[in-house]
Coordinates of C-alpha atoms and ligand atoms in Angstrom, one line a residue:
M29 CA -10.5 -25.6 11.5
K30 CA -12.1 -22.7 13.4
I31 CA -10.9 -19.3 14.7
N32 CA -11.3 -19.4 18.5
R33 CA -9.4 -16.3 19.7
I34 CA -8.5 -12.9 18.4
S35 CA -5.8 -10.8 20.2
V36 CA -5.5 -7.1 19.3
Y37 CA -2.3 -5.1 19.9
H38 CA -1.8 -1.3 19.5
K39 CA 1.7 0.0 18.6
A40 CA 2.9 3.5 17.7
L41 CA 5.4 3.4 14.8
P42 CA 7.3 6.7 14.8
L43 CA 8.9 7.8 11.5
K44 CA 12.6 8.5 11.4
D45 CA 11.9 11.9 9.7
P46 CA 8.8 14.1 9.5
Y47 CA 7.1 13.5 6.1
W48 CA 5.1 15.9 4.0
L49 CA 2.6 15.0 1.3
S50 CA 1.0 17.2 -1.4
G51 CA 3.4 20.2 -1.5
G52 CA 3.6 20.3 2.3
R53 CA -0.2 20.2 2.9
L54 CA -0.1 17.1 5.2
K55 CA 2.6 16.2 7.8
F56 CA 3.1 12.8 9.2
E57 CA 5.3 11.8 12.2
V58 CA 3.9 8.7 13.9
L59 CA 1.8 5.8 12.4
D60 CA -0.9 4.2 14.5
A61 CA -0.6 0.4 14.0
T62 CA -2.9 -2.4 15.0
F63 CA -1.6 -6.0 15.1
I64 CA -3.8 -9.0 15.4
K65 CA -3.2 -12.6 16.3
L66 CA -5.8 -15.1 15.1
E67 CA -5.6 -18.5 17.0
T68 CA -7.4 -21.6 15.8
D69 CA -8.5 -24.9 17.3
S70 CA -5.9 -26.6 15.1
G71 CA -3.1 -24.8 16.9
L72 CA -2.2 -22.7 13.8
V73 CA -1.8 -19.0 14.4
G74 CA -1.9 -16.2 11.9
W75 CA -0.8 -12.6 12.2
G76 CA -2.2 -9.4 10.6
E77 CA -1.3 -5.8 10.6
G78 CA -3.4 -2.7 9.7
T79 CA -1.6 0.6 9.6
P80 CA -3.2 3.5 7.8
W81 CA -0.9 6.3 6.7
G82 CA -2.3 8.6 9.4
H83 CA -5.9 9.6 9.3
T84 CA -5.7 12.5 6.8
Y85 CA -4.5 10.5 3.8
V86 CA -7.6 8.4 3.0
P87 CA -10.7 7.6 5.0
A88 CA -9.0 5.2 7.5
H89 CA -8.4 5.7 11.2
G90 CA -6.0 3.7 13.4
P91 CA -8.3 3.7 16.5
G92 CA -11.2 2.8 14.1
I93 CA -9.5 -0.5 13.3
R94 CA -9.6 -1.5 16.9
A95 CA -13.2 -0.3 17.3
G96 CA -14.2 -2.1 14.2
L97 CA -12.6 -5.3 15.3
E98 CA -14.7 -5.3 18.4
T99 CA -17.8 -5.2 16.2
L100 CA -16.4 -7.8 13.7
S101 CA -15.2 -10.2 16.4
T102 CA -18.5 -12.1 16.7
A103 CA -18.6 -12.6 12.9
I104 CA -14.9 -13.8 12.8
I105 CA -15.0 -16.2 15.8
G106 CA -16.0 -19.7 14.6
Q107 CA -15.0 -19.1 10.9
D108 CA -12.6 -21.4 9.1
P109 CA -9.8 -19.0 8.2
R110 CA -8.9 -21.1 5.1
K111 CA -12.2 -20.2 3.5
L112 CA -11.3 -16.7 2.6
D113 CA -14.4 -15.7 0.7
L114 CA -16.7 -17.0 3.5
V115 CA -14.7 -14.9 6.0
E116 CA -14.9 -11.9 3.6
R117 CA -18.7 -12.3 3.3
A118 CA -19.1 -12.7 7.0
M119 CA -17.2 -9.5 7.6
D120 CA -18.9 -7.5 4.8
S121 CA -22.3 -8.7 6.2
C122 CA -21.5 -7.7 9.8
L123 CA -19.9 -4.3 8.9
P124 CA -20.5 -3.0 5.4
G125 CA -17.6 -0.8 4.1
H126 CA -14.7 -0.1 6.6
L127 CA -12.3 -2.0 4.4
Y128 CA -9.3 -0.8 6.3
V129 CA -10.6 -2.7 9.4
K130 CA -11.0 -6.0 7.6
Q131 CA -7.5 -6.1 5.9
P132 CA -5.6 -7.3 9.0
V133 CA -8.1 -10.1 9.5
D134 CA -7.9 -11.1 5.9
M135 CA -4.1 -11.0 6.1
A136 CA -4.0 -13.3 9.2
C137 CA -6.4 -15.8 7.4
W138 CA -4.0 -15.9 4.4
D139 CA -1.1 -16.5 6.8
I140 CA -3.0 -19.5 8.3
L141 CA -4.1 -20.9 4.9
G142 CA -0.5 -20.8 3.7
Q143 CA 0.8 -22.6 6.8
S144 CA -2.0 -25.2 6.5
C145 CA -1.0 -26.2 3.0
D146 CA 2.8 -25.5 3.3
L147 CA 2.8 -22.7 0.7
S148 CA 3.8 -19.1 0.8
I149 CA 1.1 -16.5 0.3
S150 CA 2.6 -15.5 -3.1
D151 CA 2.4 -19.1 -4.2
L152 CA -1.2 -19.3 -3.0
L153 CA -1.9 -16.2 -5.1
G154 CA -1.0 -18.3 -8.2
G155 CA 2.8 -18.7 -7.9
K156 CA 5.6 -16.2 -7.5
R157 CA 8.3 -14.9 -9.8
D158 CA 11.8 -16.0 -8.9
T159 CA 13.0 -12.3 -8.9
G160 CA 12.3 -9.8 -6.2
T161 CA 10.3 -6.6 -6.7
P162 CA 12.0 -3.2 -6.8
A163 CA 11.1 -1.1 -3.8
A164 CA 10.1 2.5 -4.5
S165 CA 11.3 5.2 -2.2
S166 CA 8.7 7.6 -0.9
V167 CA 10.1 11.1 -1.4
S168 CA 8.6 13.8 0.9
S169 CA 7.6 17.0 -0.9
G170 CA 9.8 20.0 -0.7
E171 CA 12.3 22.1 -2.6
P172 CA 13.7 20.4 -5.7
D173 CA 17.2 20.0 -4.2
Y174 CA 15.8 18.6 -0.9
M175 CA 13.8 16.0 -2.9
M176 CA 16.9 15.1 -5.0
G177 CA 18.9 14.7 -1.8
I178 CA 16.3 12.1 -0.6
I179 CA 16.4 10.3 -4.0
N180 CA 20.2 10.3 -3.9
A181 CA 20.2 8.7 -0.4
Y182 CA 17.9 6.0 -1.6
R183 CA 20.1 5.5 -4.7
D184 CA 23.0 4.8 -2.4
R185 CA 21.0 1.9 -1.0
G186 CA 20.3 0.4 -4.5
Y187 CA 16.9 1.9 -5.1
V188 CA 15.9 2.3 -8.8
A189 CA 12.2 3.3 -8.2
H190 CA 11.0 6.5 -6.6
S191 CA 7.6 8.0 -5.8
A192 CA 8.2 11.8 -5.6
K193 CA 5.4 13.7 -3.9
V194 CA 4.2 16.8 -5.7
G195 CA 0.9 18.7 -5.7
G196 CA -0.4 22.0 -4.4
S197 CA -1.6 25.3 -5.6
D198 CA 1.9 26.5 -6.6
T199 CA 2.0 25.0 -10.1
A200 CA 5.2 26.7 -11.1
K201 CA 6.9 25.0 -8.1
D202 CA 5.6 21.6 -9.2
I203 CA 6.9 22.2 -12.7
E204 CA 10.3 23.1 -11.3
R205 CA 10.4 20.0 -9.1
I206 CA 9.5 17.7 -11.9
R207 CA 12.0 19.2 -14.4
H208 CA 14.8 19.2 -11.8
I209 CA 14.3 15.6 -10.9
E210 CA 13.9 14.4 -14.5
S211 CA 17.1 16.3 -15.5
N212 CA 18.9 14.2 -12.9
K213 CA 17.1 10.9 -13.7
R214 CA 19.4 7.9 -14.4
D215 CA 18.9 5.3 -17.1
G216 CA 16.5 2.5 -16.0
E217 CA 15.1 4.5 -13.0
I218 CA 11.3 4.5 -12.4
I219 CA 10.1 7.8 -11.1
L220 CA 6.4 8.4 -10.4
Y221 CA 5.1 11.8 -9.6
D222 CA 2.5 11.3 -6.9
V223 CA 0.0 14.2 -6.5
N224 CA -2.1 12.5 -3.8
R225 CA -5.3 14.3 -5.0
A226 CA -3.8 17.7 -4.3
W227 CA -4.5 19.4 -7.6
T228 CA -7.7 20.9 -8.9
R229 CA -8.6 20.0 -12.5
R230 CA -7.1 23.3 -13.6
E231 CA -3.9 22.8 -11.7
A232 CA -3.5 19.3 -13.1
S233 CA -3.9 20.5 -16.7
I234 CA -1.4 23.3 -16.2
V235 CA 1.3 21.2 -14.8
M236 CA 0.8 18.0 -16.8
N237 CA 0.6 19.9 -20.1
S238 CA 3.7 22.0 -19.2
V239 CA 5.8 18.8 -18.8
A240 CA 4.0 16.7 -21.4
D241 CA 7.3 16.5 -23.3
L242 CA 8.8 14.4 -20.5
G243 CA 6.2 11.6 -20.7
V244 CA 6.3 11.1 -16.9
T245 CA 3.6 9.3 -15.0
F246 CA 1.3 11.1 -12.5
E247 CA -0.4 9.3 -9.7
Q248 CA -3.8 10.5 -8.5
P249 CA -3.7 13.9 -10.1
G250 CA -7.3 14.7 -9.0
E251 CA -9.6 14.0 -6.1
T252 CA -12.1 11.6 -7.7
L253 CA -12.4 9.3 -10.7
D254 CA -14.7 11.9 -12.3
D255 CA -11.9 14.5 -11.9
I256 CA -9.3 12.0 -13.3
A257 CA -11.6 11.3 -16.3
Q258 CA -11.8 15.0 -17.0
I259 CA -8.0 15.4 -16.6
R260 CA -7.5 12.5 -18.9
N261 CA -9.4 14.3 -21.6
V262 CA -7.2 17.4 -21.6
T263 CA -3.7 15.8 -21.0
T264 CA -1.5 13.1 -22.5
S265 CA 0.8 12.0 -19.7
P266 CA 0.3 8.5 -18.3
I267 CA -1.8 8.3 -15.1
S268 CA -1.8 6.0 -12.1
V269 CA -4.9 5.7 -10.0
D270 CA -4.3 5.1 -6.3
E271 CA -6.6 6.7 -3.7
S272 CA -9.6 6.4 -6.0
L273 CA -9.0 2.7 -6.5
V274 CA -10.9 1.3 -3.5
T275 CA -13.4 -1.3 -4.8
L276 CA -13.5 -3.8 -7.5
Q277 CA -16.1 -1.7 -9.2
D278 CA -13.6 1.2 -9.2
A279 CA -11.0 -1.1 -10.9
T280 CA -13.4 -2.2 -13.6
R281 CA -14.5 1.3 -14.3
V282 CA -10.9 2.5 -14.6
A283 CA -10.2 -0.4 -16.9
R284 CA -13.3 -0.1 -19.1
E285 CA -13.2 3.7 -19.4
G286 CA -9.4 3.8 -19.9
L287 CA -9.0 6.3 -17.1
A288 CA -5.5 5.2 -16.1
D289 CA -2.5 3.2 -17.3
V290 CA -1.4 2.0 -13.8
F291 CA -3.1 0.8 -10.7
G292 CA -1.7 1.8 -7.3
I293 CA -3.1 -1.0 -5.0
K294 CA -2.6 -0.4 -1.3
L295 CA -3.8 -3.3 0.8
N296 CA -5.2 -1.6 3.8
R297 CA -7.2 0.7 1.6
V298 CA -8.8 -2.0 -0.5
G299 CA -9.5 -4.4 2.3
G300 CA -6.8 -7.0 2.0
L301 CA -5.4 -9.6 -0.4
T302 CA -8.7 -11.3 -1.1
K303 CA -10.1 -8.2 -2.7
A304 CA -6.7 -6.9 -4.0
R305 CA -6.1 -10.1 -6.1
R306 CA -9.3 -9.5 -8.0
M307 CA -8.0 -6.0 -8.9
R308 CA -4.7 -7.5 -9.9
D309 CA -6.5 -9.8 -12.3
V310 CA -8.6 -6.9 -13.8
A311 CA -5.3 -5.1 -14.4
L312 CA -3.6 -8.1 -16.0
A313 CA -6.6 -8.6 -18.3
H314 CA -6.5 -4.9 -19.5
G315 CA -2.8 -4.3 -19.9
I316 CA -2.6 -2.1 -16.8
Q317 CA 0.7 -2.1 -14.7
M318 CA 0.7 -2.0 -10.9
F319 CA 2.4 -0.6 -7.9
I320 CA 1.6 -2.8 -4.9
M321 CA 2.1 -1.4 -1.4
A322 CA 1.2 -1.4 2.2
T323 CA -0.6 1.8 3.2
G324 CA 2.1 2.0 5.8
G325 CA 3.5 0.0 8.6
S326 CA 6.1 -2.5 9.7
V327 CA 7.8 -5.4 7.9
M328 CA 4.6 -7.4 8.3
A329 CA 2.5 -5.0 6.2
D330 CA 5.4 -4.7 3.7
T331 CA 5.5 -8.5 3.4
E332 CA 1.8 -8.9 2.7
A333 CA 2.2 -6.4 -0.2
A334 CA 5.5 -8.1 -1.3
H335 CA 3.7 -11.4 -1.7
L336 CA 1.1 -9.9 -4.0
A337 CA 3.7 -8.0 -5.9
Q338 CA 5.7 -11.1 -6.5
S339 CA 2.7 -12.9 -7.9
I340 CA 2.6 -10.4 -10.8
P341 CA 4.6 -10.9 -14.0
D342 CA 7.6 -8.7 -14.5
A343 CA 6.0 -6.8 -17.3
F344 CA 3.2 -5.7 -15.1
I345 CA 4.8 -4.9 -11.7
K346 CA 6.4 -1.5 -11.4
A347 CA 7.4 -1.5 -7.7
C348 CA 6.4 -2.2 -4.1
W349 CA 7.5 -0.2 -1.0
S350 CA 9.6 -0.7 2.1
C351 CA 7.8 1.5 4.7
Q352 CA 9.6 -0.5 7.4
D353 CA 12.8 1.4 6.5
M354 CA 11.2 4.8 7.4
L355 CA 10.4 3.7 11.0
T356 CA 12.4 3.9 14.2
V357 CA 11.1 0.6 15.5
D358 CA 11.2 -3.0 14.2
I359 CA 8.6 -5.3 15.7
A360 CA 10.0 -8.4 14.1
P361 CA 13.8 -8.3 14.4
G362 CA 15.4 -11.0 12.3
S363 CA 12.1 -12.1 10.7
G364 CA 10.6 -11.4 7.3
P365 CA 11.9 -10.0 4.0
R366 CA 13.9 -6.8 4.1
C367 CA 14.8 -4.4 1.4
I368 CA 18.2 -5.5 0.0
D369 CA 19.9 -3.5 -2.7
G370 CA 16.6 -1.9 -3.5
F371 CA 14.6 -5.1 -3.9
I372 CA 12.2 -7.0 -1.6
T373 CA 12.0 -10.7 -2.2
V374 CA 9.7 -13.1 -0.4
D375 CA 10.9 -16.7 0.2
D376 CA 9.1 -20.1 0.4
T377 CA 8.3 -19.9 4.1
P378 CA 4.7 -21.1 4.4
G379 CA 2.1 -18.3 5.0
L380 CA 3.2 -14.8 5.5
G381 CA 6.7 -15.7 6.6
V382 CA 7.1 -13.1 9.3
V383 CA 6.2 -13.2 13.0
P384 CA 6.4 -10.3 15.4
D385 CA 8.3 -10.4 18.7
E386 CA 5.2 -10.4 21.0
A387 CA 7.3 -8.8 23.8
L388 CA 7.8 -5.7 21.5
L389 CA 4.0 -5.5 21.0
G390 CA 3.2 -5.3 24.7
D391 CA 0.0 -6.7 26.2
P392 CA -3.1 -7.0 23.9
V393 CA -5.5 -4.1 24.2
A394 CA -8.4 -6.5 23.5
V395 CA -9.0 -10.3 23.4
Y396 CA -12.1 -11.8 21.8
Q397 CA -12.9 -15.5 22.1
Ligands
MG423 MG1 0.1 7.3 -4.2

């Protein structure tokens, strides 16, 4: 089987509400999504989506995916999409780095592999749990009451997991946010305080030590792994590493040096399922729990993450994400897993299990063959 055609689509995915990260430092209103269709000489077709969370969150750029695909196309055409590591090596050889460009290609290859052997991606990843994965809300940063209002709206839809965005130079405000939300926490809820790199080492130690009695988990409380290692030395709260978890070498360093208790694996950032499953296995081998998420995007990106999440034992998976619910557009009406009562559950449909409505994507912006 060989890939013989790549069609690339560009779609703007507006958010229902403006979204702020890091104490209001970064604002997001529209996501720049790239969809790709891989066709093969066997007639099987695979779909991928790459949607960074804007271009200020991590080093990823929506237009950069489409530019990178032009460069990668010669390395991809002619590959057997079922041979995932060979496709990975061909892409890494053609264009070192640029993991966010490669993830949608990898996703489409997994889709084709699953269809070719009549297994869902989560079963290809080793076999899925019968139960779905809790979806975490993503709570925009703001005043404590504003943030509780968002959490309450998600609770009404069955959500039991929440990622509340904190971070910024106003440490007193962050302490107020955390104490207010924790005082309203319900039994069984999972609440993660996501700093998104917005604290200095000093700010991290002030806030984390001020609320150490609560035992809450902080995600990415510093810019780099060196920062987090230092923060780890002077604090006791559990830590999740997210933006600094990019390569397998990052994962092994975090595990070996004990820098974090939780991995936040986002598929577009780490280059797709082929690379992410290795991080999953490092986490499982070291007693590290995981949040598995798309970086952003439609039901297709959510589904890719949901497959990996559902391949992880209950004791190790914290939550996934339903970014699709934050968008004004749905590119695959009636297709794919949706967030129901706060959980996303993939089924036995071979491959990815979701196909976009091509009419909603418009004409391809590039075709390589
Ligand atoms: Mg995060």
